[in-house]
Short mmCIF file of C-alpha atoms and ligand atoms in Angstrom, two decimals:
data_model
loop_
_atom_site.label_atom_id
_atom_site.label_comp_id
_atom_site.label_asym_id
_atom_site.label_seq_id
_atom_site.Cartn_x
_atom_site.Cartn_y
_atom_site.Cartn_z
CA MET A 1 161.53 106.44 136.77
CA ALA A 2 158.60 104.18 137.66
CA ARG A 3 159.35 100.49 137.91
CA VAL A 4 157.19 97.91 136.18
CA ILE A 5 155.59 95.85 138.91
CA ARG A 6 155.39 92.21 137.91
CA ALA A 7 153.09 89.57 139.30
CA PRO A 8 154.71 86.20 140.01
CA SER A 9 154.88 84.37 136.70
CA GLU A 10 152.65 81.49 137.77
CA VAL A 11 149.71 83.81 138.35
CA VAL A 12 147.39 84.39 135.38
CA LEU A 13 147.34 88.10 134.79
CA LYS A 14 144.66 89.78 132.78
CA ILE A 15 145.81 93.13 131.49
CA THR A 16 143.40 95.56 129.89
CA SER A 17 144.08 98.47 127.58
CA VAL A 18 145.08 101.80 129.09
CA LYS A 19 142.14 104.08 129.90
CA GLY A 20 141.20 106.28 126.99
CA MET A 21 143.18 104.15 124.51
CA ASN A 22 141.21 101.90 122.24
CA ASP A 23 141.41 98.85 120.04
CA VAL A 24 140.07 99.22 116.51
CA LEU A 25 138.42 95.91 115.60
CA PRO A 26 136.03 94.52 112.96
CA THR A 27 133.60 93.55 115.74
CA ALA A 28 133.15 96.96 117.33
CA GLU A 29 129.59 98.32 117.27
CA GLY A 30 127.16 100.46 119.28
CA GLU A 31 129.06 102.60 121.80
CA GLU A 32 132.26 101.17 120.38
CA SER A 33 131.42 102.09 116.80
CA PRO A 34 134.14 104.79 116.49
CA PHE A 35 136.55 101.85 116.67
CA ASN A 36 135.15 99.65 113.94
CA SER A 37 138.02 98.74 111.63
CA ARG A 38 135.85 98.44 108.51
CA ILE A 39 134.68 102.02 108.90
CA TRP A 40 138.31 103.02 109.39
CA GLU A 41 139.25 101.30 106.13
CA ASN A 42 136.56 103.24 104.36
CA VAL A 43 137.71 106.54 105.83
CA GLU A 44 141.37 105.86 105.07
CA GLY A 45 140.49 104.94 101.49
CA VAL A 46 138.60 108.20 100.93
CA VAL A 47 141.36 110.20 102.62
CA ARG A 48 144.09 108.63 100.49
CA GLU A 49 142.12 109.18 97.28
CA THR A 50 141.34 112.79 98.19
CA PHE A 51 144.97 113.62 98.79
CA ARG A 52 145.91 111.96 95.52
CA ARG A 53 143.47 114.26 93.74
CA PHE A 54 144.91 117.32 95.48
CA ALA A 55 148.46 116.16 94.77
CA PHE A 56 149.60 116.12 98.41
CA ASP A 57 152.43 113.78 99.53
CA ARG A 58 152.14 111.58 102.59
CA VAL A 59 154.76 112.10 105.29
CA ARG A 60 155.47 110.17 108.49
CA THR A 61 157.19 111.89 111.38
CA PRO A 62 158.00 110.16 114.70
CA VAL A 63 155.29 109.79 117.33
CA VAL A 64 157.80 111.00 119.95
CA GLU A 65 159.39 114.42 119.83
CA GLU A 66 161.21 116.61 122.32
CA ALA A 67 158.58 118.07 124.64
CA GLN A 68 159.84 121.60 124.11
CA LEU A 69 158.89 121.44 120.43
CA PHE A 70 155.23 121.44 121.47
CA ALA A 71 155.76 123.88 124.33
CA ARG A 72 157.26 126.34 121.84
CA SER A 73 154.87 125.86 118.94
CA VAL A 74 151.49 124.87 120.43
CA GLY A 75 152.15 127.15 123.42
CA GLU A 76 152.88 126.70 127.15
CA ALA A 77 149.60 128.29 128.22
CA THR A 78 147.36 126.03 126.13
CA ASP A 79 145.44 123.08 127.62
CA ILE A 80 147.13 120.75 125.16
CA VAL A 81 150.64 121.49 126.51
CA GLY A 82 149.84 122.72 130.00
CA LYS A 83 147.47 119.97 131.06
CA GLU A 84 147.19 117.20 128.52
CA MET A 85 150.64 116.30 127.17
CA TYR A 86 152.23 112.95 127.90
CA THR A 87 155.85 113.74 128.78
CA PHE A 88 158.61 111.53 130.14
CA PRO A 89 162.31 111.75 130.65
CA ASP A 90 164.43 109.92 128.08
CA ARG A 91 166.43 107.04 129.53
CA SER A 92 169.59 109.10 129.21
CA GLY A 93 167.99 111.55 131.60
CA LYS A 94 169.11 114.42 129.34
CA LYS A 95 165.91 115.17 127.51
CA VAL A 96 162.22 115.38 128.18
CA LEU A 97 160.25 113.68 125.44
CA ALA A 98 156.57 113.84 124.61
CA LEU A 99 154.05 111.73 122.76
CA GLN A 100 152.83 114.02 119.98
CA PRO A 101 149.54 115.76 120.91
CA GLU A 102 149.06 117.08 117.38
CA GLY A 103 150.75 116.87 113.99
CA THR A 104 151.68 120.34 112.84
CA ALA A 105 154.65 120.91 115.20
CA GLY A 106 156.39 117.68 114.08
CA ALA A 107 155.80 118.49 110.40
CA ALA A 108 157.17 122.00 110.83
CA ARG A 109 160.16 120.59 112.74
CA ALA A 110 160.87 118.21 109.86
CA PHE A 111 160.47 120.99 107.31
CA VAL A 112 163.10 123.05 109.11
CA GLU A 113 165.43 120.15 109.97
CA HIS A 114 165.74 119.06 106.34
CA GLY A 115 166.34 122.57 105.08
CA LEU A 116 163.33 122.50 102.77
CA GLY A 117 162.85 126.23 103.01
CA MET A 118 165.91 126.63 100.77
CA ARG A 119 165.48 123.61 98.52
CA ASP A 120 161.83 123.67 97.72
CA PRO A 121 159.73 125.74 100.08
CA VAL A 122 156.44 124.67 98.53
CA GLN A 123 155.61 121.38 100.23
CA ARG A 124 152.14 119.86 100.33
CA TRP A 125 152.05 117.13 102.98
CA TRP A 126 149.48 114.93 104.59
CA TYR A 127 149.66 112.50 107.50
CA LEU A 128 147.57 110.05 109.44
CA GLY A 129 148.67 109.04 112.87
CA PRO A 130 147.96 108.67 116.55
CA MET A 131 147.90 111.70 118.82
CA PHE A 132 148.02 111.59 122.63
CA ARG A 133 146.32 113.87 125.13
CA HIS A 134 145.66 113.15 128.77
CA GLU A 135 142.08 114.44 128.62
CA ARG A 136 139.22 114.04 131.05
CA GLN A 137 137.22 110.92 130.20
CA GLN A 138 134.31 111.95 128.01
CA ARG A 139 132.41 110.73 125.02
CA PHE A 140 134.38 111.15 121.78
CA ARG A 141 137.38 112.36 123.74
CA TYR A 142 140.15 109.81 123.98
CA ARG A 143 143.72 109.79 125.25
CA GLN A 144 144.98 108.17 122.10
CA PHE A 145 143.11 109.27 119.00
CA TYR A 146 143.97 109.53 115.35
CA GLN A 147 144.19 112.57 113.20
CA VAL A 148 144.39 112.88 109.50
CA GLY A 149 145.84 116.20 108.57
CA ALA A 150 147.59 118.29 105.95
CA GLU A 151 150.24 121.00 105.98
CA SER A 152 150.68 123.26 102.98
CA PHE A 153 154.00 125.09 103.25
CA GLY A 154 155.36 128.02 101.26
CA VAL A 155 152.27 129.76 99.89
CA ALA A 156 151.02 133.00 101.46
CA ALA A 157 148.11 133.41 99.02
CA PRO A 158 144.62 132.97 100.51
CA GLU A 159 143.87 130.28 97.89
CA ALA A 160 146.15 127.95 99.86
CA ASP A 161 143.69 128.25 102.77
CA VAL A 162 140.81 127.70 100.36
CA GLU A 163 142.48 124.53 99.07
CA ILE A 164 142.78 123.24 102.64
CA LEU A 165 139.09 123.92 103.21
CA ALA A 166 138.34 122.18 99.92
CA ILE A 167 140.27 119.07 101.00
CA CYS A 168 138.28 118.84 104.24
CA ASN A 169 135.07 119.43 102.34
CA THR A 170 135.90 116.76 99.75
CA ILE A 171 136.69 114.13 102.40
CA LEU A 172 133.40 114.81 104.23
CA ARG A 173 131.43 114.84 100.97
CA GLU A 174 133.02 111.66 99.57
CA LEU A 175 132.21 109.90 102.88
CA GLY A 176 128.63 111.02 102.43
CA LEU A 177 128.53 112.99 105.69
CA GLU A 178 125.97 115.74 105.85
CA GLY A 179 124.99 118.47 108.29
CA ILE A 180 128.54 119.46 109.11
CA GLU A 181 129.00 123.16 109.51
CA LEU A 182 132.13 125.13 108.67
CA ARG A 183 132.94 128.00 111.01
CA LEU A 184 135.47 130.60 109.94
CA ASN A 185 137.41 133.33 111.71
CA SER A 186 140.54 135.43 111.23
CA LEU A 187 142.89 135.94 114.16
CA GLY A 188 144.97 138.65 112.48
CA ASP A 189 148.76 138.73 112.59
CA ALA A 190 151.62 140.39 114.50
CA GLU A 191 150.60 143.70 112.94
CA CYS A 192 147.02 143.86 114.12
CA ARG A 193 146.64 141.25 116.86
CA PRO A 194 148.35 143.15 119.72
CA ALA A 195 145.87 146.05 119.47
CA TYR A 196 142.95 143.61 119.28
CA LEU A 197 144.19 141.70 122.32
CA GLU A 198 144.33 144.95 124.29
CA LEU A 199 140.78 145.73 123.31
CA LEU A 200 139.68 142.22 124.24
CA THR A 201 141.53 142.25 127.55
CA ALA A 202 140.01 145.62 128.45
CA TYR A 203 136.55 144.24 127.69
CA LEU A 204 137.13 141.07 129.68
CA ARG A 205 138.57 142.94 132.67
CA LYS A 206 135.33 144.86 132.92
CA HIS A 207 133.47 141.53 133.19
CA ALA A 208 136.12 139.67 135.22
CA ASP A 209 133.75 138.83 138.10
CA GLU A 210 131.36 137.06 135.71
CA LEU A 211 134.16 134.77 134.40
CA CYS A 212 135.10 131.34 135.73
CA GLY A 213 138.29 130.98 137.78
CA ASP A 214 140.23 129.51 134.84
CA CYS A 215 139.29 132.41 132.64
CA ARG A 216 140.21 135.07 135.19
CA ASP A 217 143.60 133.38 135.04
CA ARG A 218 143.64 133.22 131.21
CA LEU A 219 142.52 136.81 130.96
CA GLU A 220 146.04 138.11 131.59
CA ARG A 221 148.11 135.23 130.19
CA ASN A 222 146.15 134.28 127.07
CA PRO A 223 142.94 136.28 126.65
CA LEU A 224 141.98 134.59 123.34
CA ARG A 225 141.47 131.34 125.29
CA VAL A 226 138.60 132.99 127.18
CA LEU A 227 136.62 133.14 123.91
CA ASP A 228 136.98 129.35 123.72
CA CYS A 229 135.63 128.60 127.22
CA LYS A 230 132.56 126.36 127.34
CA ASN A 231 131.40 127.72 130.72
CA GLU A 232 127.97 129.35 130.40
CA GLY A 233 128.84 132.48 132.37
CA CYS A 234 131.92 133.00 130.24
CA ARG A 235 129.98 132.42 127.03
CA ALA A 236 127.45 135.05 128.11
CA VAL A 237 130.31 137.50 128.57
CA THR A 238 132.10 136.67 125.31
CA THR A 239 128.93 137.01 123.23
CA GLY A 240 129.43 140.74 123.44
CA ALA A 241 133.25 140.70 123.12
CA PRO A 242 134.92 142.56 120.28
CA ALA A 243 135.48 140.35 117.22
CA SER A 244 139.01 140.01 115.83
CA TYR A 245 137.75 140.16 112.24
CA ASP A 246 136.45 143.66 112.93
CA HIS A 247 139.94 144.80 113.92
CA LEU A 248 142.19 143.39 111.18
CA CYS A 249 144.93 145.42 109.46
CA ALA A 250 144.42 146.01 105.74
CA PRO A 251 146.47 143.01 104.47
CA CYS A 252 144.80 140.60 106.95
CA SER A 253 141.42 141.98 106.05
CA GLU A 254 142.07 141.47 102.34
CA HIS A 255 143.32 137.96 102.99
CA PHE A 256 140.19 137.12 104.94
CA GLU A 257 137.93 138.55 102.20
CA ARG A 258 139.68 136.47 99.59
CA VAL A 259 139.45 133.26 101.66
CA GLN A 260 135.70 133.84 101.93
CA ALA A 261 135.31 134.69 98.25
CA GLY A 262 137.36 131.59 97.32
CA ALA A 263 135.24 129.34 99.51
CA LYS A 264 132.04 130.74 98.02
CA ALA A 265 133.36 130.26 94.48
CA LEU A 266 133.93 126.56 95.23
CA GLY A 267 130.53 126.18 96.79
CA ILE A 268 131.88 125.69 100.31
CA ALA A 269 129.32 127.03 102.79
CA TYR A 270 130.54 128.62 106.03
CA ARG A 271 129.54 130.80 108.92
CA LEU A 272 131.66 133.50 110.51
CA ASP A 273 132.41 132.83 114.18
CA SER A 274 134.27 135.50 116.12
CA ARG A 275 134.76 133.21 119.10
CA LEU A 276 136.56 130.51 117.19
CA VAL A 277 140.17 130.79 118.33
CA ARG A 278 141.42 127.18 118.31
CA GLY A 279 143.29 125.65 121.25
CA LEU A 280 146.77 126.22 119.83
CA ASP A 281 148.82 129.38 119.85
CA TYR A 282 150.51 129.19 116.45
CA TYR A 283 147.60 130.33 114.29
CA THR A 284 147.65 133.60 112.35
CA ARG A 285 144.90 134.95 110.13
CA THR A 286 142.59 132.10 108.99
CA ALA A 287 141.18 129.75 111.65
CA PHE A 288 138.37 127.28 111.06
CA GLU A 289 136.50 124.32 112.45
CA PHE A 290 134.02 121.84 111.03
CA LEU A 291 131.30 121.14 113.59
CA ALA A 292 128.89 118.20 113.65
CA SER A 293 125.72 118.18 115.70
CA ALA A 294 124.83 114.53 115.15
CA LEU A 295 127.32 113.20 117.71
CA GLY A 296 124.74 113.48 120.49
CA SER A 297 124.45 115.51 123.70
CA GLY A 298 122.83 118.37 121.72
CA GLN A 299 126.16 120.17 121.67
CA GLN A 300 128.17 120.59 118.50
CA THR A 301 131.38 118.66 118.35
CA ALA A 302 134.45 119.63 116.31
CA VAL A 303 135.42 116.98 113.77
CA CYS A 304 138.13 119.05 112.15
CA GLY A 305 140.11 122.19 112.88
CA GLY A 306 142.83 124.17 111.21
CA GLY A 307 144.12 127.42 109.90
CA ARG A 308 147.15 129.42 108.88
CA TYR A 309 150.41 129.47 110.86
CA ASP A 310 152.72 131.86 109.02
CA ALA A 311 155.07 132.44 111.98
CA LEU A 312 155.72 128.85 113.11
CA VAL A 313 158.48 127.74 110.72
CA LYS A 314 160.54 130.84 111.47
CA MET A 315 159.99 130.41 115.19
CA LEU A 316 161.44 126.91 114.91
CA GLY A 317 164.61 128.23 113.24
CA GLY A 318 163.60 128.01 109.57
CA PRO A 319 163.29 130.76 106.99
CA ASP A 320 160.16 132.87 106.82
CA THR A 321 157.63 130.35 105.43
CA PRO A 322 153.90 130.90 105.27
CA ALA A 323 151.87 127.76 105.93
CA THR A 324 148.31 126.53 106.40
CA GLY A 325 146.72 123.21 107.33
CA PHE A 326 144.18 121.15 109.21
CA GLY A 327 143.71 118.22 111.54
CA MET A 328 140.65 115.95 111.49
CA GLY A 329 139.66 113.49 114.24
CA VAL A 330 139.28 110.03 112.71
CA GLU A 331 137.23 108.55 115.59
CA ARG A 332 134.65 111.36 115.45
CA ILE A 333 134.35 110.90 111.68
CA CYS A 334 133.92 107.14 112.18
CA ALA A 335 131.26 107.71 114.87
CA LEU A 336 129.32 109.95 112.48
CA LEU A 337 129.56 107.33 109.74
CA ALA A 338 128.33 104.60 112.05
CA GLN A 339 125.38 106.80 113.04
CA ALA A 340 124.53 107.68 109.47
CA LYS A 341 125.16 104.36 107.71
CA GLY A 342 125.69 101.63 110.28
CA ILE A 343 128.55 99.17 110.36
CA PRO A 344 129.43 97.59 107.01
CA ALA A 345 129.87 93.83 106.72
CA ALA A 346 133.04 92.34 105.25
CA HIS A 347 131.25 91.42 102.00
CA PRO A 348 133.62 88.90 100.44
CA ALA A 349 132.54 88.36 96.84
CA LEU A 350 132.86 84.59 97.17
CA PHE A 351 132.53 82.31 100.15
CA VAL A 352 133.75 78.74 99.67
CA ALA A 353 132.31 76.12 102.02
CA LEU A 354 133.81 72.62 102.27
CA GLY A 355 131.27 69.89 101.52
CA ASP A 356 133.82 67.39 102.76
CA GLU A 357 137.54 67.07 103.39
CA ALA A 358 138.34 65.83 99.87
CA ALA A 359 137.66 69.34 98.54
CA ARG A 360 140.27 71.30 100.50
CA ASP A 361 142.85 71.55 97.70
CA ARG A 362 140.27 72.42 95.06
CA ALA A 363 138.78 75.06 97.37
CA MET A 364 142.19 76.66 97.84
CA ALA A 365 142.73 76.64 94.09
CA LEU A 366 139.32 78.20 93.41
CA ALA A 367 139.83 80.95 95.99
CA THR A 368 143.24 81.66 94.55
CA GLU A 369 141.80 81.96 91.05
CA ALA A 370 139.17 84.42 92.35
CA ARG A 371 141.80 86.46 94.24
CA ASN A 372 144.07 86.59 91.22
CA ALA A 373 141.11 87.96 89.26
CA GLY A 374 140.80 90.74 91.87
CA LEU A 375 137.79 89.33 93.73
CA SER A 376 137.72 88.83 97.49
CA ALA A 377 137.29 85.24 98.55
CA GLU A 378 137.09 83.51 101.90
CA ILE A 379 137.06 79.77 102.63
CA ASP A 380 135.76 78.25 105.83
CA LEU A 381 138.94 76.35 106.51
CA ARG A 382 137.50 74.73 109.62
CA GLY A 383 135.37 72.53 107.38
CA GLY A 384 132.91 70.41 109.39
CA LYS A 385 129.15 71.05 109.61
CA LEU A 386 127.90 72.64 106.41
CA ALA A 387 125.13 74.58 108.20
CA ARG A 388 127.73 76.25 110.41
CA GLN A 389 129.88 77.15 107.40
CA LEU A 390 126.94 78.66 105.54
CA SER A 391 125.78 80.65 108.50
CA ARG A 392 129.27 82.10 108.60
CA ALA A 393 128.89 83.07 104.94
CA ASP A 394 125.74 84.97 105.93
CA LYS A 395 127.37 86.64 108.87
CA ARG A 396 130.24 87.80 106.70
CA GLY A 397 127.83 89.35 104.25
CA ALA A 398 129.25 87.28 101.36
CA ARG A 399 127.72 88.03 97.96
CA PHE A 400 127.99 84.50 96.57
CA ALA A 401 128.64 81.11 98.14
CA VAL A 402 129.66 77.79 96.68
CA VAL A 403 129.93 74.37 98.30
CA LEU A 404 132.75 72.11 97.12
CA GLY A 405 132.69 68.42 97.98
CA THR A 406 133.34 65.04 96.40
CA THR A 407 130.29 65.35 94.11
CA GLU A 408 131.37 68.72 92.76
CA LEU A 409 134.90 67.47 92.19
CA GLU A 410 133.61 64.42 90.32
CA THR A 411 131.08 66.24 88.13
CA GLY A 412 133.16 69.41 87.74
CA VAL A 413 130.00 71.41 88.35
CA ALA A 414 128.93 73.43 91.43
CA ARG A 415 125.99 75.57 92.48
CA LEU A 416 126.86 79.24 92.73
CA LYS A 417 124.38 80.81 95.14
CA GLU A 418 123.64 84.50 95.48
CA LEU A 419 122.98 84.97 99.16
CA ALA A 420 120.77 88.07 98.98
CA THR A 421 118.23 86.38 96.65
CA GLY A 422 118.86 82.71 97.42
CA GLN A 423 119.07 82.11 93.69
CA ALA A 424 121.46 79.28 92.72
CA THR A 425 122.89 78.43 89.31
CA GLU A 426 124.85 75.40 88.19
CA VAL A 427 128.22 76.48 86.89
CA ALA A 428 131.19 74.45 85.61
CA LEU A 429 134.02 74.84 88.10
CA VAL A 430 136.41 75.91 85.35
CA ASN A 431 134.07 78.84 84.50
CA LEU A 432 133.06 79.75 88.03
CA VAL A 433 135.33 82.72 88.58
CA GLY A 434 134.52 84.18 85.16
CA GLU A 435 130.80 83.76 85.79
CA LEU A 436 131.14 85.35 89.24
CA ALA A 437 133.01 88.34 87.82
CA ALA A 438 130.37 88.81 85.12
CA ARG A 439 127.52 88.64 87.65
CA LEU A 440 129.20 91.15 90.00
CA ALA A 441 129.85 93.50 87.09
CA ARG A 442 126.17 93.45 86.18
CA ARG A 443 125.02 95.02 89.45
P1 ATP B 1 137.99 119.97 121.09
O1 ATP B 1 137.48 121.38 120.98
O2 ATP B 1 136.96 118.95 120.80
O3 ATP B 1 138.76 119.74 122.36
P2 ATP B 1 140.49 120.55 119.85
O4 ATP B 1 140.34 121.97 119.46
O5 ATP B 1 141.25 120.23 121.11
O6 ATP B 1 139.06 119.86 119.89
P3 ATP B 1 142.29 120.03 117.71
O7 ATP B 1 143.51 120.13 118.49
O8 ATP B 1 141.89 121.12 116.82
O9 ATP B 1 141.07 119.71 118.66
O10 ATP B 1 142.31 118.66 116.89
C1 ATP B 1 141.61 118.50 115.66
C2 ATP B 1 140.55 117.43 115.73
O11 ATP B 1 141.05 116.28 116.41
C3 ATP B 1 139.35 117.83 116.53
O12 ATP B 1 138.47 118.56 115.74
C4 ATP B 1 138.76 116.49 116.92
O13 ATP B 1 137.99 115.94 115.87
C5 ATP B 1 139.97 115.66 117.12
N1 ATP B 1 140.30 115.52 118.55
C6 ATP B 1 140.94 116.41 119.34
N2 ATP B 1 141.07 115.93 120.60
C7 ATP B 1 140.53 114.69 120.60
C8 ATP B 1 140.37 113.67 121.57
N3 ATP B 1 140.85 113.81 122.81
N4 ATP B 1 139.74 112.52 121.21
C9 ATP B 1 139.26 112.36 119.94
N5 ATP B 1 139.39 113.28 118.99
C10 ATP B 1 140.01 114.44 119.29
MG1 MG B 2 140.77 119.85 123.06
#
């Protein structure tokens, strides 16, 4: 195991964050905007509210799992497991552990471990947590990133997939994000996929010399992955490849039809995409991605991906349990929001500035009264120069500001100033919070 190398303790040592792993801060903007904490708050609020409406329960599974869980479920031959996973030996030396690269494997592991297949196989879960992938450094591609996701266990009916699509759609709509395109495919199941894979492999073999080195490799081990390759030569080949949705067995075909009909009925627009295979092996039947074009570079970027994984729970030792779900990249959503709407200010409802030191106690009492009434309030507890305090009120985007000093304490009256208009009104201190609440309610 690697040793931590320490500098002598008298030397000042400046340590930076690990490459590809980011701080989420209220000050982040511009290039850093995917890491603005106010945008994150907004996203998390919408996510939580959406799952409340869909009656999903939040779960939390460990960030660390045994590495073989992901090797088995996501697949050895995928980029995620083969190239990107952070693995390390446990201190006991007996196990190889991994930082989770995605959320579904851990959720399915928990479902099996707690015997939920017997007790109550219908489980509707959501999660929000950090995922880790040792990816090449690129825009909107990080080594620690967050995913919000859902897993709906125990329902084979296509409407469960439609519900998952509806959740994604609701989150994006409630955030006010537009121009995001849903792509839909069906990968078939154990019945019809083998024959399709043979067809696909035969087609790809004919074009092997036009494929990139990686894909010539994939062609035999995992031919679906070739459809996913971004290389231009490979894309030219796969444009003409047979589509899995043209080779489904009757039950898979019916399932796919009903997913599409269900989406249409809910007003969820989509486009079929025969090359959408997802970078994980556990999918059966439905597979989808939401793509955004606004993230720059002209190329579309996936903000969300998911689908059905009917075989996974059984493969992990549980009873036959159909399941469907999605994972959405929080940073990419935040970047889109920053592009579309900019970075929001903190917007405290009330900013209290100290006219002089005598007013500290009264200022604390006033802010407390506002907070107890459900309003956000901030005091410039540094005191000192009034101009500096008021410029802070501006910077914070406060709605109203009040200055408390000896005069205000003596007269019991203060000037409540609306910062956007500059309009100030004299208000008795005892009525100030009530007046503030009334004014905020009027807008
Ligand atoms: P991509 O095609 O962009 O590599 P993926 O297919 O590997 O995405 P999934 O495993 O489906 O991604 O994860 C779901 C979502 O998580 C993606 O749509 C994306 O928004 C986000 N995501 C995946 N990898 C990263 C990463 N390295 N950095 C930031 N977000 C990511
Ligand atoms: Mg990827």
